[in-house]
PDB file of C-alpha atoms in Angstrom:
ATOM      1  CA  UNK U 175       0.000   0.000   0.000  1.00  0.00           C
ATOM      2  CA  UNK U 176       1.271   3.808  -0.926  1.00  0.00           C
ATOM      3  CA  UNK U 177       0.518   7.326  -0.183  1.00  0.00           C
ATOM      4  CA  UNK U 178      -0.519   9.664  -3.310  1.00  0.00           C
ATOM      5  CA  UNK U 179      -1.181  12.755  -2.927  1.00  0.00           C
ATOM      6  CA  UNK U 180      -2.852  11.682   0.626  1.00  0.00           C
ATOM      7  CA  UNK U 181      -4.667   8.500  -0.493  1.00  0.00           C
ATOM      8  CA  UNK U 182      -3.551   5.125   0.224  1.00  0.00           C
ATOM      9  CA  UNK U 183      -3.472   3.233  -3.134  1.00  0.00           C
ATOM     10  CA  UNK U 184      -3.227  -0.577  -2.946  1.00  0.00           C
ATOM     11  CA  UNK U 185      -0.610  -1.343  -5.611  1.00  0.00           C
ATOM     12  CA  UNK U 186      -1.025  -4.553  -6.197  1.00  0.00           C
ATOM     13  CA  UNK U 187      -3.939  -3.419  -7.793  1.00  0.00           C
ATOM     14  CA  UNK U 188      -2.091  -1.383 -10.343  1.00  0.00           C
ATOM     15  CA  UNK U 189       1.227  -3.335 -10.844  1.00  0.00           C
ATOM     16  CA  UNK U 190      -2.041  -5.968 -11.801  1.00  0.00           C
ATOM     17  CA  UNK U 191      -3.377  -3.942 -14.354  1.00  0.00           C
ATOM     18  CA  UNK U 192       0.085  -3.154 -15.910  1.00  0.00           C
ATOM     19  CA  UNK U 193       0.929  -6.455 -16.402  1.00  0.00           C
ATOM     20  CA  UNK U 194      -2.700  -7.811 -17.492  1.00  0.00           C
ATOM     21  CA  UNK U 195      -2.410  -4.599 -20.373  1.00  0.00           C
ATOM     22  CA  UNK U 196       1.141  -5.725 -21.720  1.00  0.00           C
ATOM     23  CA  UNK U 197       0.560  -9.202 -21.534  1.00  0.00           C
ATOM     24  CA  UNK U 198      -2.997  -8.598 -23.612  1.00  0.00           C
ATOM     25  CA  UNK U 199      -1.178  -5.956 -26.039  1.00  0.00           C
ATOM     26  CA  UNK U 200       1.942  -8.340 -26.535  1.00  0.00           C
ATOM     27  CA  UNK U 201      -0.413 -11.104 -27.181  1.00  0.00           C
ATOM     28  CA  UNK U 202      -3.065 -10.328 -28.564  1.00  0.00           C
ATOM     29  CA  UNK U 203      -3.078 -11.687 -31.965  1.00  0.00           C
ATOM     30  CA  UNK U 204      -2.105 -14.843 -29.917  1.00  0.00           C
ATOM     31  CA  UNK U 205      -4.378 -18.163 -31.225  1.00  0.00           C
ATOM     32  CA  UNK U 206      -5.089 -19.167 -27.237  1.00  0.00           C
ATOM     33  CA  UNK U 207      -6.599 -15.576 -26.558  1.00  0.00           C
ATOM     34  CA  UNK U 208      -9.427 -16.100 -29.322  1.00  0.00           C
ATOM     35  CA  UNK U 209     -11.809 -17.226 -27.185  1.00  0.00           C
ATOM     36  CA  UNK U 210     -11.594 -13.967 -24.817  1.00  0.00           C
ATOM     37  CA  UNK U 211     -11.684 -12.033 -27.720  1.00  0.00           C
ATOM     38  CA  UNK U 212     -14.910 -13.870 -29.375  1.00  0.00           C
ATOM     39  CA  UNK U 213     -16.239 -13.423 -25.969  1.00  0.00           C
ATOM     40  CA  UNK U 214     -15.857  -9.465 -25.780  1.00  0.00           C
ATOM     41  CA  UNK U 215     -17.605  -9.206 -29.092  1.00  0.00           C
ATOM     42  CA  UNK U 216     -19.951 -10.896 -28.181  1.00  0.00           C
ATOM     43  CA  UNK U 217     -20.396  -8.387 -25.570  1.00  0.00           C
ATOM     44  CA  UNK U 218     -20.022  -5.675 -27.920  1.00  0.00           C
ATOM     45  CA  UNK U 219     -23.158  -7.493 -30.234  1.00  0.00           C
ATOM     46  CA  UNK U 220     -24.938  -7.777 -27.332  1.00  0.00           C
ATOM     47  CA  UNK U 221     -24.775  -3.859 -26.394  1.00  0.00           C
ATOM     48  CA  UNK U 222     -25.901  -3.183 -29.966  1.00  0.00           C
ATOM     49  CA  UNK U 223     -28.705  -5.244 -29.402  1.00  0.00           C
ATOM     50  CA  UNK U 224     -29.597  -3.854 -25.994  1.00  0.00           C
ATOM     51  CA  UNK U 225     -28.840  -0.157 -27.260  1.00  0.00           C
ATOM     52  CA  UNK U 226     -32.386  -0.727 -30.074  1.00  0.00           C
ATOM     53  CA  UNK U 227     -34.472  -2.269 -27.012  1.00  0.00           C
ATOM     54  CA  UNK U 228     -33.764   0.859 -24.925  1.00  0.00           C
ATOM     55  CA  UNK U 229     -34.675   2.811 -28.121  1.00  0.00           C
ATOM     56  CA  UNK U 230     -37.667   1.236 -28.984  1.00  0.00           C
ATOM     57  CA  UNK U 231     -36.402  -1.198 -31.572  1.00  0.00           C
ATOM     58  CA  UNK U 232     -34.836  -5.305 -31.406  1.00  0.00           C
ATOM     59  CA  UNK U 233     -32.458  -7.428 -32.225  1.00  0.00           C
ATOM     60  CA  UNK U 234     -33.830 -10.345 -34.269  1.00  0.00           C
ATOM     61  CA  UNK U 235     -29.787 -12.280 -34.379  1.00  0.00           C
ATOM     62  CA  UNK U 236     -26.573 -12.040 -33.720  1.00  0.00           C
ATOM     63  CA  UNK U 237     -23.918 -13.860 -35.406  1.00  0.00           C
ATOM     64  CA  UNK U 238     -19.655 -14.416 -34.750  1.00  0.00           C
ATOM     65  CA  UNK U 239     -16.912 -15.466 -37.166  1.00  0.00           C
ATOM     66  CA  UNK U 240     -13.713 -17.253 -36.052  1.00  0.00           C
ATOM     67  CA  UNK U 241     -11.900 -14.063 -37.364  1.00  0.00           C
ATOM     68  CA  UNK U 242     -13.072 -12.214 -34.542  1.00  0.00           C
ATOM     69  CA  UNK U 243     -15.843 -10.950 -36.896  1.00  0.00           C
ATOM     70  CA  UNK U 244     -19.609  -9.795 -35.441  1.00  0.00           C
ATOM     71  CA  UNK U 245     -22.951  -8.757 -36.470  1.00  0.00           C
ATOM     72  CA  UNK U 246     -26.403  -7.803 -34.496  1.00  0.00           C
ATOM     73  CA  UNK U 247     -29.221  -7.795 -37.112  1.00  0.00           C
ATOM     74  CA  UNK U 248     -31.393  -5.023 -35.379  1.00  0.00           C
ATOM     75  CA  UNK U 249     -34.859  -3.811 -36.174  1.00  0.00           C
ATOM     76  CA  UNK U 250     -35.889  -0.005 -35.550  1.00  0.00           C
ATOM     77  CA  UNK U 251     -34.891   1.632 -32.695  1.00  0.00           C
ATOM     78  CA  UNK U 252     -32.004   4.473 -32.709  1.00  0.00           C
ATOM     79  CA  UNK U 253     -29.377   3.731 -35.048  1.00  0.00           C
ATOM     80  CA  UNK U 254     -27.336   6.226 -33.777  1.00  0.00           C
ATOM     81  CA  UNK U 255     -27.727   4.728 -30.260  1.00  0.00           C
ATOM     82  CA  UNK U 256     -27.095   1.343 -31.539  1.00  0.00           C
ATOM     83  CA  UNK U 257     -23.988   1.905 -33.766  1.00  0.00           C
ATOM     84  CA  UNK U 258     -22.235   4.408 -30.660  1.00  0.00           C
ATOM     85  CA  UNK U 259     -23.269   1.130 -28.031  1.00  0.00           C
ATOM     86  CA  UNK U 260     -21.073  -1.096 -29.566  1.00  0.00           C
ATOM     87  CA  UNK U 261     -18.085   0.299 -28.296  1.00  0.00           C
ATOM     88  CA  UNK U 262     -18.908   2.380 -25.291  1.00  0.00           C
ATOM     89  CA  UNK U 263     -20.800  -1.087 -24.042  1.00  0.00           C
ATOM     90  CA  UNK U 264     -17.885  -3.110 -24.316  1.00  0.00           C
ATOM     91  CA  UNK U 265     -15.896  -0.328 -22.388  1.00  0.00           C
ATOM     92  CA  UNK U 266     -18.548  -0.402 -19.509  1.00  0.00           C
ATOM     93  CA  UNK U 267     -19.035  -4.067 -19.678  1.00  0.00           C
ATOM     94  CA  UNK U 268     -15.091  -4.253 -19.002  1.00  0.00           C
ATOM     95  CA  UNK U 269     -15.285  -1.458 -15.732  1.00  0.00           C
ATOM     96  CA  UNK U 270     -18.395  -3.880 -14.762  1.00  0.00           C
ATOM     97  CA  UNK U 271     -16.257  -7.286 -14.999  1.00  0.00           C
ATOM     98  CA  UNK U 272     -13.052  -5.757 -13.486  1.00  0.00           C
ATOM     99  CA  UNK U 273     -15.544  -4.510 -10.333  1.00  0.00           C
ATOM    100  CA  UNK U 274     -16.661  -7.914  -9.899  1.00  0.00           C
ATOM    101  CA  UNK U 275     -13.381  -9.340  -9.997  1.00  0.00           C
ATOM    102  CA  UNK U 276     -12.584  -7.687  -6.623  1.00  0.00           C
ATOM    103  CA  UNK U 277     -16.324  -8.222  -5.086  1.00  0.00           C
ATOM    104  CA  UNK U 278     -16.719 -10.870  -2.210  1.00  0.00           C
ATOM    105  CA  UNK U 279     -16.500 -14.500  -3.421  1.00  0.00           C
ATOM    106  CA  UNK U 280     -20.356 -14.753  -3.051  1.00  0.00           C
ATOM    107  CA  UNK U 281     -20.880 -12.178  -5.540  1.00  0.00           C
ATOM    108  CA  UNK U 282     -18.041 -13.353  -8.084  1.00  0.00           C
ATOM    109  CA  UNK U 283     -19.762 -16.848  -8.231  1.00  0.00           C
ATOM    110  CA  UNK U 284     -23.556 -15.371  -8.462  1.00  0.00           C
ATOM    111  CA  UNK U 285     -22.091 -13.053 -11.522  1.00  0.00           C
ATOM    112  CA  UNK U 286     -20.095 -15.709 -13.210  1.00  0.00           C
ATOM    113  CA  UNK U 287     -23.217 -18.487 -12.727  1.00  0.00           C
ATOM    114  CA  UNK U 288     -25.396 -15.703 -13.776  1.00  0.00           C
ATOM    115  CA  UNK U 289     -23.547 -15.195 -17.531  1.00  0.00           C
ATOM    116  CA  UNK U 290     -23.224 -18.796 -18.191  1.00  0.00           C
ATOM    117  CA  UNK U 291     -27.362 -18.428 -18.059  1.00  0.00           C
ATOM    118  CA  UNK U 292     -27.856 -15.154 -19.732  1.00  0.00           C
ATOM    119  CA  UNK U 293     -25.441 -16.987 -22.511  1.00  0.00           C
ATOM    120  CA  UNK U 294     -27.618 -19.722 -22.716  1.00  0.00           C
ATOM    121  CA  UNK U 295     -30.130 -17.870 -23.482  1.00  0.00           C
ATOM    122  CA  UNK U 296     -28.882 -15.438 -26.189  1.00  0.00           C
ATOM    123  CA  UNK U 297     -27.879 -18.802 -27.545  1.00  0.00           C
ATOM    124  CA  UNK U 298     -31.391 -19.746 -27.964  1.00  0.00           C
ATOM    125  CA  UNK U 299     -33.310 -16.549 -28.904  1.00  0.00           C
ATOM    126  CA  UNK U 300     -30.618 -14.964 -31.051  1.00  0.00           C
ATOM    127  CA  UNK U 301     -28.392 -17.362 -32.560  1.00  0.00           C
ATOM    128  CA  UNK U 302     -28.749 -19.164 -35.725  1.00  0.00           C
ATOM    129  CA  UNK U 303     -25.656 -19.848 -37.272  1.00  0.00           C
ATOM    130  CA  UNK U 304     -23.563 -22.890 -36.270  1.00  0.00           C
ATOM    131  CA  UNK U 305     -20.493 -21.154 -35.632  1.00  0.00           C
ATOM    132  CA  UNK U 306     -22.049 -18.966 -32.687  1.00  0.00           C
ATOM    133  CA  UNK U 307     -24.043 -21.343 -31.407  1.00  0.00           C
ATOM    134  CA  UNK U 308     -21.165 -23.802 -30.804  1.00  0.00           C
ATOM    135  CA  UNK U 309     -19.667 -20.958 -29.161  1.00  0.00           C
ATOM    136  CA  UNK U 310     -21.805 -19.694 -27.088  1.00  0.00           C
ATOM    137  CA  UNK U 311     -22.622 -23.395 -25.811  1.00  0.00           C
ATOM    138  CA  UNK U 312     -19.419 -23.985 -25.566  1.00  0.00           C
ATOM    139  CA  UNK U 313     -18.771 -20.577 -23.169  1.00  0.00           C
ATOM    140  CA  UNK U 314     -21.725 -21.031 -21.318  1.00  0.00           C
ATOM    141  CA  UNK U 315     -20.626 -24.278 -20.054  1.00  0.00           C
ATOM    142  CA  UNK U 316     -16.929 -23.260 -18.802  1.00  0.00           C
ATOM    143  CA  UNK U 317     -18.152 -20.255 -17.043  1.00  0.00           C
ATOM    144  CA  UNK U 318     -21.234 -22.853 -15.672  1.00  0.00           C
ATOM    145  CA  UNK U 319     -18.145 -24.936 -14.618  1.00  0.00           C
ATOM    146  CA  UNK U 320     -16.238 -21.587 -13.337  1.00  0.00           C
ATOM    147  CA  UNK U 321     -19.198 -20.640 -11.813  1.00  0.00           C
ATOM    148  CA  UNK U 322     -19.414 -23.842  -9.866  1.00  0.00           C
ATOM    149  CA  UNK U 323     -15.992 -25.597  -9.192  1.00  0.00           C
ATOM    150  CA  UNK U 324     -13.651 -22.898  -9.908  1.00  0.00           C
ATOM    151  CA  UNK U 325     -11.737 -21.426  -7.292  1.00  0.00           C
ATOM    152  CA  UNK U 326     -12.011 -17.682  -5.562  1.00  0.00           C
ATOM    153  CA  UNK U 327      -8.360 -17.032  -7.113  1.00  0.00           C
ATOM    154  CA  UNK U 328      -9.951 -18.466 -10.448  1.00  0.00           C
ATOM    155  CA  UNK U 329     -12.907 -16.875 -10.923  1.00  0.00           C
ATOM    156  CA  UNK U 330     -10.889 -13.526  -9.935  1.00  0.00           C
ATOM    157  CA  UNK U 331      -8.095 -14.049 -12.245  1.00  0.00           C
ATOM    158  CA  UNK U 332     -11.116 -14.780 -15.106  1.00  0.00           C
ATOM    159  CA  UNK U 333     -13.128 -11.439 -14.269  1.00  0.00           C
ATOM    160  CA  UNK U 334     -10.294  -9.397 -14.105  1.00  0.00           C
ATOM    161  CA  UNK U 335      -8.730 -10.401 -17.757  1.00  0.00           C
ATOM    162  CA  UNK U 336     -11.927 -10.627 -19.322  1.00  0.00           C
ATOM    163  CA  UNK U 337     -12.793  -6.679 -18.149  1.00  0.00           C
ATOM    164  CA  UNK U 338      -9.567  -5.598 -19.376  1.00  0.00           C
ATOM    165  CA  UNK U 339      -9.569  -7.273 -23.188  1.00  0.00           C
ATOM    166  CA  UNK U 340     -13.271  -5.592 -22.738  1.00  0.00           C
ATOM    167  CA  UNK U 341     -11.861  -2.089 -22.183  1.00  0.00           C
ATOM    168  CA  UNK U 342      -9.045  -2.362 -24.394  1.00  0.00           C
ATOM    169  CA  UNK U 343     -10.727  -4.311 -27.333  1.00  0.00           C
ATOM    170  CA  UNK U 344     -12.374  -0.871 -27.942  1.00  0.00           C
ATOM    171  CA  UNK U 345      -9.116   0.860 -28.631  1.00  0.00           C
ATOM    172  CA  UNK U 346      -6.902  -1.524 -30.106  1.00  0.00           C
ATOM    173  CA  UNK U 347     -10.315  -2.262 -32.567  1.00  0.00           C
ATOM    174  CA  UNK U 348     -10.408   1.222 -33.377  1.00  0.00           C
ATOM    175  CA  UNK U 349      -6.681   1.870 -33.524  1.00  0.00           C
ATOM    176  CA  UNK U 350      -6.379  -0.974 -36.472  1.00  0.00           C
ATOM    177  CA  UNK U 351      -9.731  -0.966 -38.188  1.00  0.00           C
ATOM    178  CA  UNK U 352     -10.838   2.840 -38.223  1.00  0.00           C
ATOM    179  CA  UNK U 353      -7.971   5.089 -37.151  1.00  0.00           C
ATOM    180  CA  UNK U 354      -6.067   3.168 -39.734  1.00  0.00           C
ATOM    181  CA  UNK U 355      -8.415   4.242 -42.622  1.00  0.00           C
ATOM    182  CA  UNK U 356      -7.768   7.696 -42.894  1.00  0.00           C
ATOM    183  CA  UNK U 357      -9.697  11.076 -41.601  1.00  0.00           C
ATOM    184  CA  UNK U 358     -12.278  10.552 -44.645  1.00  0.00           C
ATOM    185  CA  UNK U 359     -13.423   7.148 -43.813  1.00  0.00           C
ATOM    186  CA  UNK U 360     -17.053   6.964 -44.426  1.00  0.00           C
ATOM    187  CA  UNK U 361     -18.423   9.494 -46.087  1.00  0.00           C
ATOM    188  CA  UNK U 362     -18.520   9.141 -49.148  1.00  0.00           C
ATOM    189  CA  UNK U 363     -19.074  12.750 -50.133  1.00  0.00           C
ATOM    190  CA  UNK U 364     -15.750  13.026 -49.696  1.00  0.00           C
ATOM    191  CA  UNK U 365     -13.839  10.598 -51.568  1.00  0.00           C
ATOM    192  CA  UNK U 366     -13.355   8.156 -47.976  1.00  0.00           C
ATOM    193  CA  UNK U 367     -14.148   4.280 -48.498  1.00  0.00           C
ATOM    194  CA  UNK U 368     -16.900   3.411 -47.191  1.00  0.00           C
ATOM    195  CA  UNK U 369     -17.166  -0.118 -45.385  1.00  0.00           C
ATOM    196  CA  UNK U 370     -18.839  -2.307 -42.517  1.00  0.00           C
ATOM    197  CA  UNK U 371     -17.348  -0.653 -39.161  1.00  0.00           C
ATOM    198  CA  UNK U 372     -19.839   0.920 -36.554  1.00  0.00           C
ATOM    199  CA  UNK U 373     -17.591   4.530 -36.387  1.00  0.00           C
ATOM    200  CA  UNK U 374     -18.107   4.140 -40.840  1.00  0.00           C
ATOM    201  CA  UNK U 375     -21.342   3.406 -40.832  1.00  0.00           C
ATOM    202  CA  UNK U 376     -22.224   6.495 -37.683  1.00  0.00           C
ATOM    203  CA  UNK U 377     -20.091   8.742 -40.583  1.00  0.00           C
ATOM    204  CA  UNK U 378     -22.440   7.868 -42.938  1.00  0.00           C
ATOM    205  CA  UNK U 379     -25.493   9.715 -41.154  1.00  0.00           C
ATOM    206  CA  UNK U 380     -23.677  12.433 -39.467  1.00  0.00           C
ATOM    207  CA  UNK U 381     -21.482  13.272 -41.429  1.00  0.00           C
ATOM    208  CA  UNK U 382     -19.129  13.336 -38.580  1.00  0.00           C
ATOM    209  CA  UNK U 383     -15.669  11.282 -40.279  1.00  0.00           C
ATOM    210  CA  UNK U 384     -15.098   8.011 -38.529  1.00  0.00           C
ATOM    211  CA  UNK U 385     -11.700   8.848 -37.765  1.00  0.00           C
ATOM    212  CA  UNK U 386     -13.509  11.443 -35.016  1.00  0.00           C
ATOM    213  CA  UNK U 387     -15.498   8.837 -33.778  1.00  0.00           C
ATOM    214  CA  UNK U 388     -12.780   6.339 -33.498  1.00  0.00           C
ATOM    215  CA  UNK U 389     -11.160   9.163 -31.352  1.00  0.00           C
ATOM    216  CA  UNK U 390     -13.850   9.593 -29.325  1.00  0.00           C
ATOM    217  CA  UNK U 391     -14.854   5.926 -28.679  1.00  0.00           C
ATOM    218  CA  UNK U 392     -11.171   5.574 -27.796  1.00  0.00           C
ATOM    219  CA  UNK U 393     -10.847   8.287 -25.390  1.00  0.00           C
ATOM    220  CA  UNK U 394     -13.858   6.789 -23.467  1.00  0.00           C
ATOM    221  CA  UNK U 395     -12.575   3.535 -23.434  1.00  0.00           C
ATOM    222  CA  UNK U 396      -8.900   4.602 -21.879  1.00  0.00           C
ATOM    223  CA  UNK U 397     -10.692   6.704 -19.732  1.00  0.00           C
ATOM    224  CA  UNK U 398     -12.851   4.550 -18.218  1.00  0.00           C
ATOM    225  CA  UNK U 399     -10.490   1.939 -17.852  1.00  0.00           C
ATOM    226  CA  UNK U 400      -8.081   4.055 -15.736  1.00  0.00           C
ATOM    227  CA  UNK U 401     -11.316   5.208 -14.092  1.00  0.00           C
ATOM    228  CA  UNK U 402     -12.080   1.864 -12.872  1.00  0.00           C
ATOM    229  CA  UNK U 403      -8.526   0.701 -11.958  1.00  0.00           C
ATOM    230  CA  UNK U 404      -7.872   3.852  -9.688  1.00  0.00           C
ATOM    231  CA  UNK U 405     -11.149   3.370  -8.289  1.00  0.00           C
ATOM    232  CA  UNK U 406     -10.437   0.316  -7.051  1.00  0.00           C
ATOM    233  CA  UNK U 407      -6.965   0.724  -6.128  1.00  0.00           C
ATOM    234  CA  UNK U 408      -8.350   3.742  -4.045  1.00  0.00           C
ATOM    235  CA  UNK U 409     -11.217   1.755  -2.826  1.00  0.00           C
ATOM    236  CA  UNK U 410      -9.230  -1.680  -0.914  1.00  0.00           C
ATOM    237  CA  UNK U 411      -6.310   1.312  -0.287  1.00  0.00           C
ATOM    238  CA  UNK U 412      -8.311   2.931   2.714  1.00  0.00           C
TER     239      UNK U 412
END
């Protein structure tokens, strides 16, 4: 534990989150972190999805691809809700995670039994390809088995990484897919290609280059990330 500034920070807490960052930005294109990934856009579907029922509209599927690939096929609602939740929902899912990870171990179990259920049954309303559905089956049942026999240290450790590939898919996804393409990227008015990402397809009704919203999205996600990770350390510091 240290003094900043006049609050006790537990550092454990942030020599954590160092390492889980390098380790996931070292790695990432690593073939045994696929299924983490897969799982956070899965998350990032699902806010899509949620974003149109808050708005009035639905989400009739969703659908992976084993190249980290996603689609939510929505009906109605707010699509400029829905496009901006992909991201910003994967950036709060990841502060939500990496609070659980330091709840009580009553509360880590209840959460983790809780999304091998809520999987189960996206699997079953939303899914129709093969692909996802072997997925999500196939997640469902080692979080059940987390959920159940896994140990405190465990179901931690699996929280904690989860939140963070969560928080950082958002700008590592933007960095290489949108920031990448250029300040004209989706709108077409303007000469910039015009393609499948959320921050593209936002360009294409506002106007508003998705270079700016890649920015944006970005800047959220970093911030709430630190957010979280001082909040915490702050928190068990006291």
């Amino acid at each position: 534990m240290q003094s900043i500034r006049g609050q006790n920070w537990d550092m454990s807490i942030v020599g954590l989150s160092v390492v889980t960052v390098a380790v996931a930005l070292f790695f990432w294109n690593a073939p045994l972190l696929l299924p983490i990934k897969l799982f956070v856009v899965l998350l990032h579907e699902i806010s899509h999805g949620l974003a149109a029922y808050l708005t009035g509209g639905s989400m009739e599927r969703l659908s992976l691809t084993y190249d980290e690939g996603g689609l939510a096929h929505l009906r109605g609602g707010s699509r400029f809700l829905s496009l901006s939740a992909g991201y910003l929902g994967s950036a709060l899912w990841g502060a939500a995670l990496l609070r659980l990870a330091w709840a009580g171990p009553g509360v880590r179990r209840f959460a983790i039994r809780g999304m091998a259920v809520a999987l189960g049954i996206i699997g079953l309303l939303y899914v129709r390809d093969l692909f996802t559905l072997a997925y999500v089956a196939f997640t469902a049942l080692v979080l059940y088995g987390l959920g159940w026999q896994g140990g405190p240290r465990l179901q931690m450790a699996a929280l904690w990484v989860i939140g963070t590939f969560s928080c950082l898919y958002a700008v590592i996804d933007i960095g290489t897919d949108i920031l990448m393409a250029g300040p004209l990227a989706g709108i077409p008015l303007l000469g910039g290609p015009v393609r499948m990402t959320d921050a593209e397809l936002l360009a294409t009704i506002t106007l508003v280059p998705a270079f700016i919203w890649g920015l944006i999205w970005s800047a959220i996600a970093i911030a709430v990330y630190f957010a979280s990770v001082m909040v915490l350390a702050t928190r068990r510091g006291r």
